Amino acid sequence: MNIWGKLRIRGGDLLRTSWALKRIKSSTEYRDNCYVRDENSPDQFEVTFDQDSNNAVTVVQYGRLEKILEFETGSQNTWRGLKNTYQLLALISPCKTGGKDASHQVVEYKDMKESIITDIRNIKAVVGRVKSRGRWIIVDRSVETVLQAWGVGDHKSSEEGSDSDEDSDKYNQ
C-alpha cells in the first residue's frame, strides 16, 4: 500500500499529512495544514437522522490527517463498481468536538479520539487552529460555509442611482 504525503482537494486546499510534516527536515518552513474538516465519517455504517424530520443528517468532525493510503481493489465481484480501481483512504485522528460545526459556532477541543480510516472524499477542507488557555479553537473557513456580507441600506435618494456627495455623507456618519 502506497502512502501519500500531500494532496490537493476540490476547492483548491492543499492537504499535507502529519506523517509528511514529520519527515520534512525543517517543518517550521511549512504551514501545518494537516487539520481537516471531515463530513460523515464518525460511523460510516451508521446514519444519523433528525428526530423531527426523519431526514439523514450530515455529521461534521475535525481531525488531524495522519496519512493518505492508496488502496488497490481486487477483481472480486464484492467491489462492484470499484472493481480493479485505486482508492484513497485517509487515516484521521479526530478532535473531541462533540460534533459541533466550527463554521457556525465557536468550537474548541483539548483531546483527540482514536484514529479512524475514511474515504478521502469525506475531507471537505483544511482548517486552522488557535491555542488559547490550554485548548485549541478551530477556524473553519470552508468555501461552502462562507456567508455573504453585503449590507443593504434603507437609503432612498431623490434620484434613482444618485452619486451625489449628499447621499454618500448619510452612509459615512
Tab-separated table of N, CA and C in Angstrom:
chain	number	residue	atom	x	y	z
A	1	MET	N	0.858	-1.174	0.000
A	1	MET	CA	0.000	0.000	0.000
A	1	MET	C	0.904	1.237	0.000
A	2	ASN	N	0.697	2.121	-0.956
A	2	ASN	CA	1.479	3.355	-1.030
A	2	ASN	C	0.938	4.393	-0.053
A	3	ILE	N	1.830	5.250	0.443
A	3	ILE	CA	1.449	6.336	1.347
A	3	ILE	C	1.722	7.658	0.646
A	4	TRP	N	0.725	8.529	0.635
A	4	TRP	CA	0.864	9.857	0.052
A	4	TRP	C	1.112	10.862	1.159
A	5	GLY	N	1.904	11.888	0.869
A	5	GLY	CA	2.209	12.920	1.858
A	5	GLY	C	1.368	14.169	1.725
A	6	LYS	N	0.879	14.429	0.498
A	6	LYS	CA	0.034	15.608	0.304
A	6	LYS	C	-0.895	15.385	-0.873
A	7	LEU	N	-1.955	16.185	-0.909
A	7	LEU	CA	-2.975	16.051	-1.936
A	7	LEU	C	-3.760	17.353	-2.011
A	8	ARG	N	-4.065	17.804	-3.217
A	8	ARG	CA	-4.917	18.989	-3.388
A	8	ARG	C	-6.343	18.501	-3.632
A	9	ILE	N	-7.298	19.030	-2.848
A	9	ILE	CA	-8.685	18.602	-2.983
A	9	ILE	C	-9.488	19.637	-3.764
A	10	ARG	N	-10.704	19.257	-4.139
A	10	ARG	CA	-11.599	20.166	-4.849
A	10	ARG	C	-11.799	21.420	-4.005
A	11	GLY	N	-11.726	22.559	-4.628
A	11	GLY	CA	-11.804	23.823	-3.908
A	11	GLY	C	-10.434	24.457	-3.753
A	12	GLY	N	-9.372	23.673	-4.008
A	12	GLY	CA	-8.028	24.228	-4.020
A	12	GLY	C	-7.189	24.017	-2.779
A	13	ASP	N	-7.777	23.541	-1.678
A	13	ASP	CA	-6.990	23.333	-0.462
A	13	ASP	C	-5.945	22.239	-0.665
A	14	LEU	N	-4.740	22.496	-0.167
A	14	LEU	CA	-3.666	21.514	-0.199
A	14	LEU	C	-3.587	20.851	1.167
A	15	LEU	N	-3.782	19.540	1.186
A	15	LEU	CA	-3.681	18.770	2.425
A	15	LEU	C	-2.273	18.233	2.534
A	16	ARG	N	-1.698	18.325	3.701
A	16	ARG	CA	-0.407	17.690	3.969
A	16	ARG	C	-0.617	16.826	5.207
A	17	THR	N	-0.107	15.620	5.190
A	17	THR	CA	-0.301	14.716	6.322
A	17	THR	C	0.696	15.031	7.436
A	18	SER	N	0.329	14.677	8.656
A	18	SER	CA	1.263	14.882	9.770
A	18	SER	C	2.477	13.974	9.587
A	19	TRP	N	2.288	12.815	8.963
A	19	TRP	CA	3.393	11.906	8.656
A	19	TRP	C	4.413	12.602	7.760
A	20	ALA	N	3.941	13.329	6.737
A	20	ALA	CA	4.846	14.035	5.824
A	20	ALA	C	5.531	15.201	6.526
A	21	LEU	N	4.802	15.920	7.373
A	21	LEU	CA	5.402	17.049	8.099
A	21	LEU	C	6.537	16.583	9.003
A	22	LYS	N	6.382	15.424	9.614
A	22	LYS	CA	7.432	14.889	10.492
A	22	LYS	C	8.685	14.510	9.705
A	23	ARG	N	8.519	14.157	8.439
A	23	ARG	CA	9.642	13.720	7.610
A	23	ARG	C	10.404	14.882	6.997
A	24	ILE	N	9.815	16.069	7.002
A	24	ILE	CA	10.487	17.247	6.464
A	24	ILE	C	11.514	17.705	7.492
A	25	LYS	N	12.734	17.952	7.058
A	25	LYS	CA	13.810	18.311	7.992
A	25	LYS	C	13.486	19.576	8.764
A	26	SER	N	12.987	20.578	8.080
A	26	SER	CA	12.665	21.840	8.748
A	26	SER	C	11.181	22.130	8.559
A	27	SER	N	10.344	21.462	9.338
A	27	SER	CA	8.899	21.601	9.163
A	27	SER	C	8.384	22.977	9.567
A	28	THR	N	9.216	23.797	10.207
A	28	THR	CA	8.774	25.147	10.562
A	28	THR	C	8.629	26.025	9.327
A	29	GLU	N	9.220	25.607	8.203
A	29	GLU	CA	9.096	26.363	6.957
A	29	GLU	C	7.763	26.098	6.267
A	30	TYR	N	7.038	25.090	6.712
A	30	TYR	CA	5.790	24.702	6.078
A	30	TYR	C	4.618	24.958	7.012
A	31	ARG	N	3.509	25.341	6.409
A	31	ARG	CA	2.286	25.567	7.177
A	31	ARG	C	1.734	24.218	7.627
A	32	ASP	N	1.265	24.156	8.863
A	32	ASP	CA	0.669	22.931	9.390
A	32	ASP	C	-0.758	22.833	8.852
A	33	ASN	N	-0.890	22.273	7.660
A	33	ASN	CA	-2.206	22.150	7.042
A	33	ASN	C	-2.679	20.695	7.044
A	34	CYS	N	-2.484	20.043	8.183
A	34	CYS	CA	-2.922	18.657	8.292
A	34	CYS	C	-4.196	18.519	9.131
A	35	TYR	N	-4.794	19.637	9.548
A	35	TYR	CA	-6.075	19.576	10.256
A	35	TYR	C	-7.185	19.834	9.251
A	36	VAL	N	-8.195	18.965	9.266
A	36	VAL	CA	-9.190	18.965	8.201
A	36	VAL	C	-10.620	18.929	8.735
A	37	ARG	N	-11.541	19.369	7.866
A	37	ARG	CA	-12.981	19.231	8.103
A	37	ARG	C	-13.397	17.946	7.400
A	38	ASP	N	-14.017	17.063	8.141
A	38	ASP	CA	-14.396	15.747	7.645
A	38	ASP	C	-15.898	15.595	7.845
A	39	GLU	N	-16.619	15.216	6.808
A	39	GLU	CA	-18.068	15.054	6.921
A	39	GLU	C	-18.461	13.596	6.743
A	40	ASN	N	-19.347	13.133	7.617
A	40	ASN	CA	-19.951	11.798	7.572
A	40	ASN	C	-19.036	10.657	7.964
A	41	SER	N	-17.941	10.900	8.687
A	41	SER	CA	-17.050	9.780	8.966
A	41	SER	C	-17.083	9.199	10.369
A	42	PRO	N	-17.737	9.785	11.366
A	42	PRO	CA	-17.641	9.170	12.690
A	42	PRO	C	-18.047	7.699	12.702
A	43	ASP	N	-19.147	7.368	12.080
A	43	ASP	CA	-19.582	5.976	11.975
A	43	ASP	C	-20.078	5.769	10.556
A	44	GLN	N	-19.195	5.317	9.684
A	44	GLN	CA	-19.536	5.187	8.269
A	44	GLN	C	-20.755	4.306	8.032
A	45	PHE	N	-20.976	3.347	8.881
A	45	PHE	CA	-22.080	2.418	8.659
A	45	PHE	C	-23.303	2.779	9.492
A	46	GLU	N	-23.239	3.875	10.177
A	46	GLU	CA	-24.369	4.321	10.987
A	46	GLU	C	-24.807	5.681	10.460
A	47	VAL	N	-26.069	5.804	10.124
A	47	VAL	CA	-26.603	7.054	9.602
A	47	VAL	C	-27.349	7.756	10.721
A	48	THR	N	-27.098	9.054	10.888
A	48	THR	CA	-27.771	9.840	11.913
A	48	THR	C	-28.996	10.504	11.300
A	49	PHE	N	-30.136	10.418	11.984
A	49	PHE	CA	-31.374	11.007	11.496
A	49	PHE	C	-31.850	12.107	12.428
A	50	ASP	N	-32.456	13.143	11.839
A	50	ASP	CA	-33.095	14.213	12.595
A	50	ASP	C	-34.400	13.653	13.153
A	51	GLN	N	-34.635	13.822	14.451
A	51	GLN	CA	-35.830	13.260	15.079
A	51	GLN	C	-37.113	13.887	14.553
A	52	ASP	N	-37.069	15.184	14.244
A	52	ASP	CA	-38.283	15.868	13.804
A	52	ASP	C	-38.643	15.546	12.356
A	53	SER	N	-37.674	15.642	11.460
A	53	SER	CA	-37.965	15.467	10.033
A	53	SER	C	-37.685	14.052	9.533
A	54	ASN	N	-36.997	13.250	10.332
A	54	ASN	CA	-36.609	11.889	9.967
A	54	ASN	C	-35.727	11.847	8.715
A	55	ASN	N	-34.976	12.940	8.481
A	55	ASN	CA	-34.034	13.003	7.367
A	55	ASN	C	-32.622	12.711	7.867
A	56	ALA	N	-31.795	12.143	6.992
A	56	ALA	CA	-30.397	11.887	7.343
A	56	ALA	C	-29.678	13.210	7.578
A	57	VAL	N	-28.807	13.255	8.575
A	57	VAL	CA	-28.082	14.463	8.953
A	57	VAL	C	-26.601	14.276	8.630
A	58	THR	N	-25.994	15.302	8.038
A	58	THR	CA	-24.558	15.269	7.783
A	58	THR	C	-23.825	15.540	9.088
A	59	VAL	N	-22.915	14.660	9.445
A	59	VAL	CA	-22.148	14.810	10.673
A	59	VAL	C	-20.799	15.432	10.322
A	60	VAL	N	-20.449	16.508	11.029
A	60	VAL	CA	-19.187	17.213	10.796
A	60	VAL	C	-18.239	16.899	11.937
A	61	GLN	N	-16.993	16.612	11.588
A	61	GLN	CA	-15.977	16.478	12.625
A	61	GLN	C	-14.664	17.011	12.082
A	62	TYR	N	-13.754	17.281	12.975
A	62	TYR	CA	-12.452	17.830	12.626
A	62	TYR	C	-11.387	16.893	13.154
A	63	GLY	N	-10.245	16.865	12.476
A	63	GLY	CA	-9.189	15.987	12.943
A	63	GLY	C	-7.876	16.236	12.235
A	64	ARG	N	-6.850	15.546	12.728
A	64	ARG	CA	-5.507	15.633	12.154
A	64	ARG	C	-5.358	14.516	11.121
A	65	LEU	N	-5.024	14.898	9.899
A	65	LEU	CA	-4.801	13.932	8.828
A	65	LEU	C	-3.428	13.304	9.041
A	66	GLU	N	-3.414	12.035	9.420
A	66	GLU	CA	-2.160	11.338	9.722
A	66	GLU	C	-1.478	10.833	8.452
A	67	LYS	N	-2.227	10.106	7.626
A	67	LYS	CA	-1.672	9.518	6.400
A	67	LYS	C	-2.758	9.428	5.333
A	68	ILE	N	-2.324	9.422	4.083
A	68	ILE	CA	-3.206	9.133	2.950
A	68	ILE	C	-2.709	7.821	2.359
A	69	LEU	N	-3.584	6.827	2.323
A	69	LEU	CA	-3.216	5.490	1.871
A	69	LEU	C	-3.842	5.202	0.507
A	70	GLU	N	-3.042	4.700	-0.416
A	70	GLU	CA	-3.534	4.305	-1.737
A	70	GLU	C	-3.844	2.813	-1.687
A	71	PHE	N	-5.082	2.468	-1.971
A	71	PHE	CA	-5.552	1.093	-1.841
A	71	PHE	C	-6.055	0.604	-3.196
A	72	GLU	N	-5.540	-0.537	-3.645
A	72	GLU	CA	-5.988	-1.123	-4.911
A	72	GLU	C	-7.032	-2.193	-4.621
A	73	THR	N	-8.225	-2.010	-5.197
A	73	THR	CA	-9.268	-3.018	-5.009
A	73	THR	C	-8.961	-4.207	-5.908
A	74	GLY	N	-9.505	-5.322	-5.570
A	74	GLY	CA	-9.272	-6.533	-6.352
A	74	GLY	C	-10.272	-6.678	-7.494
A	75	SER	N	-10.243	-7.835	-8.096
A	75	SER	CA	-11.139	-8.101	-9.226
A	75	SER	C	-12.396	-8.853	-8.791
A	76	GLN	N	-12.554	-9.054	-7.482
A	76	GLN	CA	-13.714	-9.770	-6.974
A	76	GLN	C	-14.993	-8.951	-7.185
A	77	ASN	N	-16.089	-9.664	-7.359
A	77	ASN	CA	-17.388	-9.009	-7.556
A	77	ASN	C	-17.844	-8.229	-6.329
A	78	THR	N	-17.243	-8.507	-5.192
A	78	THR	CA	-17.574	-7.789	-3.961
A	78	THR	C	-17.417	-6.284	-4.139
A	79	TRP	N	-16.456	-5.877	-4.961
A	79	TRP	CA	-16.153	-4.450	-5.141
A	79	TRP	C	-17.112	-3.753	-6.101
A	80	ARG	N	-17.921	-4.495	-6.816
A	80	ARG	CA	-18.903	-3.957	-7.777
A	80	ARG	C	-18.292	-2.887	-8.667
A	81	GLY	N	-18.790	-1.658	-8.596
A	81	GLY	CA	-18.315	-0.567	-9.452
A	81	GLY	C	-16.900	-0.112	-9.158
A	82	LEU	N	-16.359	-0.517	-8.019
A	82	LEU	CA	-14.993	-0.130	-7.647
A	82	LEU	C	-13.962	-1.195	-8.029
A	83	LYS	N	-14.423	-2.239	-8.686
A	83	LYS	CA	-13.547	-3.364	-9.040
A	83	LYS	C	-12.368	-2.879	-9.886
A	84	ASN	N	-11.149	-3.342	-9.522
A	84	ASN	CA	-9.903	-3.018	-10.242
A	84	ASN	C	-9.623	-1.517	-10.313
A	85	THR	N	-9.867	-0.816	-9.230
A	85	THR	CA	-9.590	0.628	-9.183
A	85	THR	C	-8.684	0.933	-7.993
A	86	TYR	N	-8.178	2.151	-7.987
A	86	TYR	CA	-7.396	2.636	-6.853
A	86	TYR	C	-8.273	3.572	-6.035
A	87	GLN	N	-8.232	3.421	-4.732
A	87	GLN	CA	-8.991	4.275	-3.825
A	87	GLN	C	-8.016	4.934	-2.859
A	88	LEU	N	-8.315	6.173	-2.477
A	88	LEU	CA	-7.502	6.864	-1.477
A	88	LEU	C	-8.259	6.874	-0.161
A	89	LEU	N	-7.597	6.417	0.874
A	89	LEU	CA	-8.169	6.374	2.214
A	89	LEU	C	-7.403	7.337	3.107
A	90	ALA	N	-8.097	7.944	4.043
A	90	ALA	CA	-7.476	8.890	4.967
A	90	ALA	C	-7.461	8.296	6.369
A	91	LEU	N	-6.298	8.315	6.998
A	91	LEU	CA	-6.165	7.946	8.406
A	91	LEU	C	-6.225	9.254	9.182
A	92	ILE	N	-7.265	9.423	9.988
A	92	ILE	CA	-7.517	10.684	10.695
A	92	ILE	C	-7.620	10.428	12.191
A	93	SER	N	-7.010	11.309	12.986
A	93	SER	CA	-7.208	11.311	14.439
A	93	SER	C	-8.204	12.426	14.734
A	94	PRO	N	-9.468	12.087	15.025
A	94	PRO	CA	-10.494	13.108	15.232
A	94	PRO	C	-10.295	13.891	16.531
A	95	CYS	N	-10.652	15.160	16.487
A	95	CYS	CA	-10.658	16.015	17.677
A	95	CYS	C	-11.970	15.775	18.424
A	96	LYS	N	-11.937	15.839	19.738
A	96	LYS	CA	-13.157	15.673	20.536
A	96	LYS	C	-13.911	17.003	20.569
A	97	THR	N	-14.829	17.170	19.601
A	97	THR	CA	-15.579	18.425	19.477
A	97	THR	C	-17.070	18.247	19.723
A	98	GLY	N	-17.508	17.041	19.981
A	98	GLY	CA	-18.922	16.809	20.230
A	98	GLY	C	-19.794	16.991	18.995
A	99	GLY	N	-19.209	16.885	17.801
A	99	GLY	CA	-19.984	17.012	16.573
A	99	GLY	C	-20.380	18.431	16.214
A	100	LYS	N	-19.816	19.431	16.891
A	100	LYS	CA	-20.156	20.827	16.598
A	100	LYS	C	-19.510	21.276	15.293
A	101	ASP	N	-20.168	22.209	14.605
A	101	ASP	CA	-19.714	22.731	13.319
A	101	ASP	C	-19.066	24.093	13.528
A	102	ALA	N	-17.757	24.179	13.341
A	102	ALA	CA	-17.000	25.413	13.594
A	102	ALA	C	-17.260	26.498	12.554
A	103	SER	N	-17.981	26.177	11.491
A	103	SER	CA	-18.317	27.219	10.519
A	103	SER	C	-19.517	28.033	10.988
A	104	HIS	N	-20.225	27.556	12.023
A	104	HIS	CA	-21.414	28.244	12.530
A	104	HIS	C	-21.304	28.673	13.985
A	105	GLN	N	-20.339	28.142	14.710
A	105	GLN	CA	-20.181	28.482	16.126
A	105	GLN	C	-18.731	28.259	16.546
A	106	VAL	N	-18.382	28.749	17.713
A	106	VAL	CA	-17.032	28.548	18.231
A	106	VAL	C	-16.920	27.099	18.705
A	107	VAL	N	-15.906	26.411	18.198
A	107	VAL	CA	-15.683	25.010	18.561
A	107	VAL	C	-14.264	24.886	19.081
A	108	GLU	N	-14.147	24.307	20.258
A	108	GLU	CA	-12.823	24.107	20.841
A	108	GLU	C	-12.687	22.661	21.294
A	109	TYR	N	-11.437	22.238	21.443
A	109	TYR	CA	-11.172	20.880	21.907
A	109	TYR	C	-9.847	20.864	22.651
A	110	LYS	N	-9.682	19.822	23.429
A	110	LYS	CA	-8.447	19.641	24.185
A	110	LYS	C	-7.808	18.292	23.858
A	111	ASP	N	-8.635	17.295	23.595
A	111	ASP	CA	-8.149	15.931	23.392
A	111	ASP	C	-8.543	15.398	22.022
A	112	MET	N	-7.897	14.287	21.663
A	112	MET	CA	-8.167	13.610	20.395
A	112	MET	C	-8.825	12.260	20.677
A	113	LYS	N	-9.563	11.752	19.681
A	113	LYS	CA	-10.157	10.420	19.754
A	113	LYS	C	-9.212	9.411	19.099
A	114	GLU	N	-9.635	8.146	19.098
A	114	GLU	CA	-8.876	7.103	18.418
A	114	GLU	C	-8.936	7.346	16.914
A	115	SER	N	-7.890	6.949	16.212
A	115	SER	CA	-7.812	7.152	14.765
A	115	SER	C	-8.866	6.335	14.025
A	116	ILE	N	-9.298	6.873	12.893
A	116	ILE	CA	-10.266	6.202	12.026
A	116	ILE	C	-9.730	6.203	10.594
A	117	ILE	N	-10.282	5.338	9.773
A	117	ILE	CA	-9.987	5.322	8.330
A	117	ILE	C	-11.282	5.700	7.623
A	118	THR	N	-11.182	6.618	6.664
A	118	THR	CA	-12.355	7.043	5.902
A	118	THR	C	-11.954	7.299	4.456
A	119	ASP	N	-12.928	7.421	3.603
A	119	ASP	CA	-12.700	7.765	2.198
A	119	ASP	C	-12.167	9.194	2.141
A	120	ILE	N	-11.149	9.433	1.337
A	120	ILE	CA	-10.542	10.767	1.235
A	120	ILE	C	-11.568	11.802	0.775
A	121	ARG	N	-12.605	11.369	0.048
A	121	ARG	CA	-13.627	12.296	-0.445
A	121	ARG	C	-14.485	12.886	0.661
A	122	ASN	N	-14.412	12.319	1.870
A	122	ASN	CA	-15.140	12.893	3.005
A	122	ASN	C	-14.453	14.135	3.556
A	123	ILE	N	-13.197	14.353	3.188
A	123	ILE	CA	-12.484	15.553	3.635
A	123	ILE	C	-12.906	16.707	2.748
A	124	LYS	N	-13.454	17.750	3.361
A	124	LYS	CA	-14.006	18.869	2.601
A	124	LYS	C	-13.111	20.096	2.585
A	125	ALA	N	-12.245	20.269	3.592
A	125	ALA	CA	-11.418	21.479	3.644
A	125	ALA	C	-10.314	21.332	4.679
A	126	VAL	N	-9.294	22.171	4.521
A	126	VAL	CA	-8.269	22.335	5.548
A	126	VAL	C	-8.808	23.358	6.536
A	127	VAL	N	-8.563	23.159	7.829
A	127	VAL	CA	-8.987	24.128	8.844
A	127	VAL	C	-7.768	24.591	9.635
A	128	GLY	N	-7.918	25.726	10.269
A	128	GLY	CA	-6.860	26.251	11.116
A	128	GLY	C	-7.176	26.018	12.580
A	129	ARG	N	-6.184	26.281	13.422
A	129	ARG	CA	-6.361	26.144	14.872
A	129	ARG	C	-5.646	27.288	15.564
A	130	VAL	N	-6.209	27.711	16.689
A	130	VAL	CA	-5.599	28.742	17.524
A	130	VAL	C	-5.608	28.211	18.951
A	131	LYS	N	-4.452	28.280	19.628
A	131	LYS	CA	-4.388	27.795	21.011
A	131	LYS	C	-4.706	28.932	21.969
A	132	SER	N	-5.603	28.656	22.917
A	132	SER	CA	-6.000	29.645	23.911
A	132	SER	C	-6.360	28.936	25.210
A	133	ARG	N	-5.690	29.316	26.283
A	133	ARG	CA	-5.964	28.782	27.629
A	133	ARG	C	-5.950	27.255	27.686
A	134	GLY	N	-4.971	26.655	27.033
A	134	GLY	CA	-4.814	25.206	27.103
A	134	GLY	C	-5.744	24.422	26.193
A	135	ARG	N	-6.534	25.103	25.380
A	135	ARG	CA	-7.456	24.440	24.463
A	135	ARG	C	-7.204	24.949	23.048
A	136	TRP	N	-7.606	24.181	22.077
A	136	TRP	CA	-7.494	24.584	20.676
A	136	TRP	C	-8.859	25.024	20.169
A	137	ILE	N	-8.894	26.141	19.455
A	137	ILE	CA	-10.115	26.635	18.824
A	137	ILE	C	-9.961	26.410	17.323
A	138	ILE	N	-10.973	25.822	16.710
A	138	ILE	CA	-10.921	25.506	15.282
A	138	ILE	C	-11.413	26.694	14.467
A	139	VAL	N	-10.658	27.018	13.422
A	139	VAL	CA	-11.029	28.092	12.497
A	139	VAL	C	-11.416	27.426	11.181
A	140	ASP	N	-12.717	27.385	10.907
A	140	ASP	CA	-13.238	26.740	9.702
A	140	ASP	C	-13.760	27.815	8.759
A	141	ARG	N	-13.070	28.002	7.657
A	141	ARG	CA	-13.494	28.991	6.664
A	141	ARG	C	-13.772	28.294	5.339
A	142	SER	N	-14.442	27.167	5.427
A	142	SER	CA	-14.780	26.383	4.241
A	142	SER	C	-15.557	27.226	3.247
A	143	VAL	N	-15.250	27.075	1.973
A	143	VAL	CA	-15.906	27.861	0.927
A	143	VAL	C	-17.413	27.675	0.980
A	144	GLU	N	-17.878	26.456	1.207
A	144	GLU	CA	-19.312	26.181	1.219
A	144	GLU	C	-20.017	26.851	2.392
A	145	THR	N	-19.260	27.208	3.425
A	145	THR	CA	-19.897	27.736	4.627
A	145	THR	C	-19.714	29.233	4.800
A	146	VAL	N	-18.993	29.871	3.892
A	146	VAL	CA	-18.791	31.313	3.997
A	146	VAL	C	-20.073	32.023	3.596
A	147	LEU	N	-20.502	32.974	4.402
A	147	LEU	CA	-21.730	33.710	4.121
A	147	LEU	C	-21.416	35.041	3.473
A	148	GLN	N	-22.307	35.507	2.607
A	148	GLN	CA	-22.135	36.826	2.020
A	148	GLN	C	-22.329	37.879	3.087
A	149	ALA	N	-21.566	38.958	2.976
A	149	ALA	CA	-21.654	40.023	3.975
A	149	ALA	C	-22.013	41.356	3.332
A	150	TRP	N	-22.814	41.321	2.296
A	150	TRP	CA	-23.228	42.562	1.649
A	150	TRP	C	-24.326	43.194	2.477
A	151	GLY	N	-24.165	44.475	2.783
A	151	GLY	CA	-25.183	45.192	3.541
A	151	GLY	C	-26.113	45.923	2.599
A	152	VAL	N	-27.382	45.894	2.898
A	152	VAL	CA	-28.363	46.622	2.102
A	152	VAL	C	-28.984	47.663	3.011
A	153	GLY	N	-28.804	48.924	2.655
A	153	GLY	CA	-29.330	50.004	3.483
A	153	GLY	C	-30.751	50.374	3.115
A	154	ASP	N	-31.378	51.170	3.972
A	154	ASP	CA	-32.726	51.662	3.716
A	154	ASP	C	-32.684	53.006	3.022
A	155	HIS	N	-31.565	53.338	2.431
A	155	HIS	CA	-31.350	54.643	1.820
A	155	HIS	C	-32.239	54.822	0.596
A	156	LYS	N	-32.921	55.959	0.544
A	156	LYS	CA	-33.721	56.312	-0.629
A	156	LYS	C	-33.255	57.675	-1.085
A	157	SER	N	-32.772	57.757	-2.293
A	157	SER	CA	-32.311	59.044	-2.808
A	157	SER	C	-33.417	59.684	-3.622
A	158	SER	N	-33.277	60.984	-3.829
A	158	SER	CA	-34.281	61.712	-4.598
A	158	SER	C	-34.228	61.305	-6.060
A	159	GLU	N	-33.046	60.892	-6.509
A	159	GLU	CA	-32.903	60.426	-7.885
A	159	GLU	C	-32.401	58.991	-7.863
A	160	GLU	N	-32.970	58.168	-8.694
A	160	GLU	CA	-32.517	56.779	-8.790
A	160	GLU	C	-31.074	56.741	-9.266
A	161	GLY	N	-30.209	56.055	-8.546
A	161	GLY	CA	-28.809	55.931	-8.937
A	161	GLY	C	-27.995	57.177	-8.673
A	162	SER	N	-28.418	58.032	-7.767
A	162	SER	CA	-27.710	59.272	-7.476
A	162	SER	C	-26.366	58.989	-6.836
A	163	ASP	N	-25.319	59.689	-7.289
A	163	ASP	CA	-23.981	59.545	-6.734
A	163	ASP	C	-23.524	60.834	-6.070
A	164	SER	N	-24.439	61.640	-5.608
A	164	SER	CA	-24.062	62.935	-5.043
A	164	SER	C	-23.368	62.767	-3.705
A	165	ASP	N	-22.567	63.772	-3.319
A	165	ASP	CA	-21.871	63.754	-2.034
A	165	ASP	C	-22.858	63.735	-0.886
A	166	GLU	N	-24.005	64.375	-1.067
A	166	GLU	CA	-25.026	64.424	-0.020
A	166	GLU	C	-25.489	63.013	0.332
A	167	ASP	N	-25.700	62.174	-0.700
A	167	ASP	CA	-26.128	60.803	-0.463
A	167	ASP	C	-25.049	59.987	0.235
A	168	SER	N	-23.799	60.126	-0.170
A	168	SER	CA	-22.732	59.333	0.435
A	168	SER	C	-22.438	59.780	1.852
A	169	ASP	N	-22.694	61.052	2.194
A	169	ASP	CA	-22.475	61.526	3.561
A	169	ASP	C	-23.397	60.826	4.550
A	170	LYS	N	-24.590	60.432	4.121
A	170	LYS	CA	-25.535	59.749	5.004
A	170	LYS	C	-24.956	58.415	5.484
A	171	TYR	N	-24.143	57.750	4.640
A	171	TYR	CA	-23.558	56.459	4.995
A	171	TYR	C	-22.287	56.598	5.811
A	172	ASN	N	-21.635	57.728	5.746
A	172	ASN	CA	-20.346	57.910	6.413
A	172	ASN	C	-20.474	58.495	7.808
A	173	GLN	N	-21.666	58.662	8.313
A	173	GLN	CA	-21.840	59.254	9.647
A	173	GLN	C	-21.681	58.233	10.733
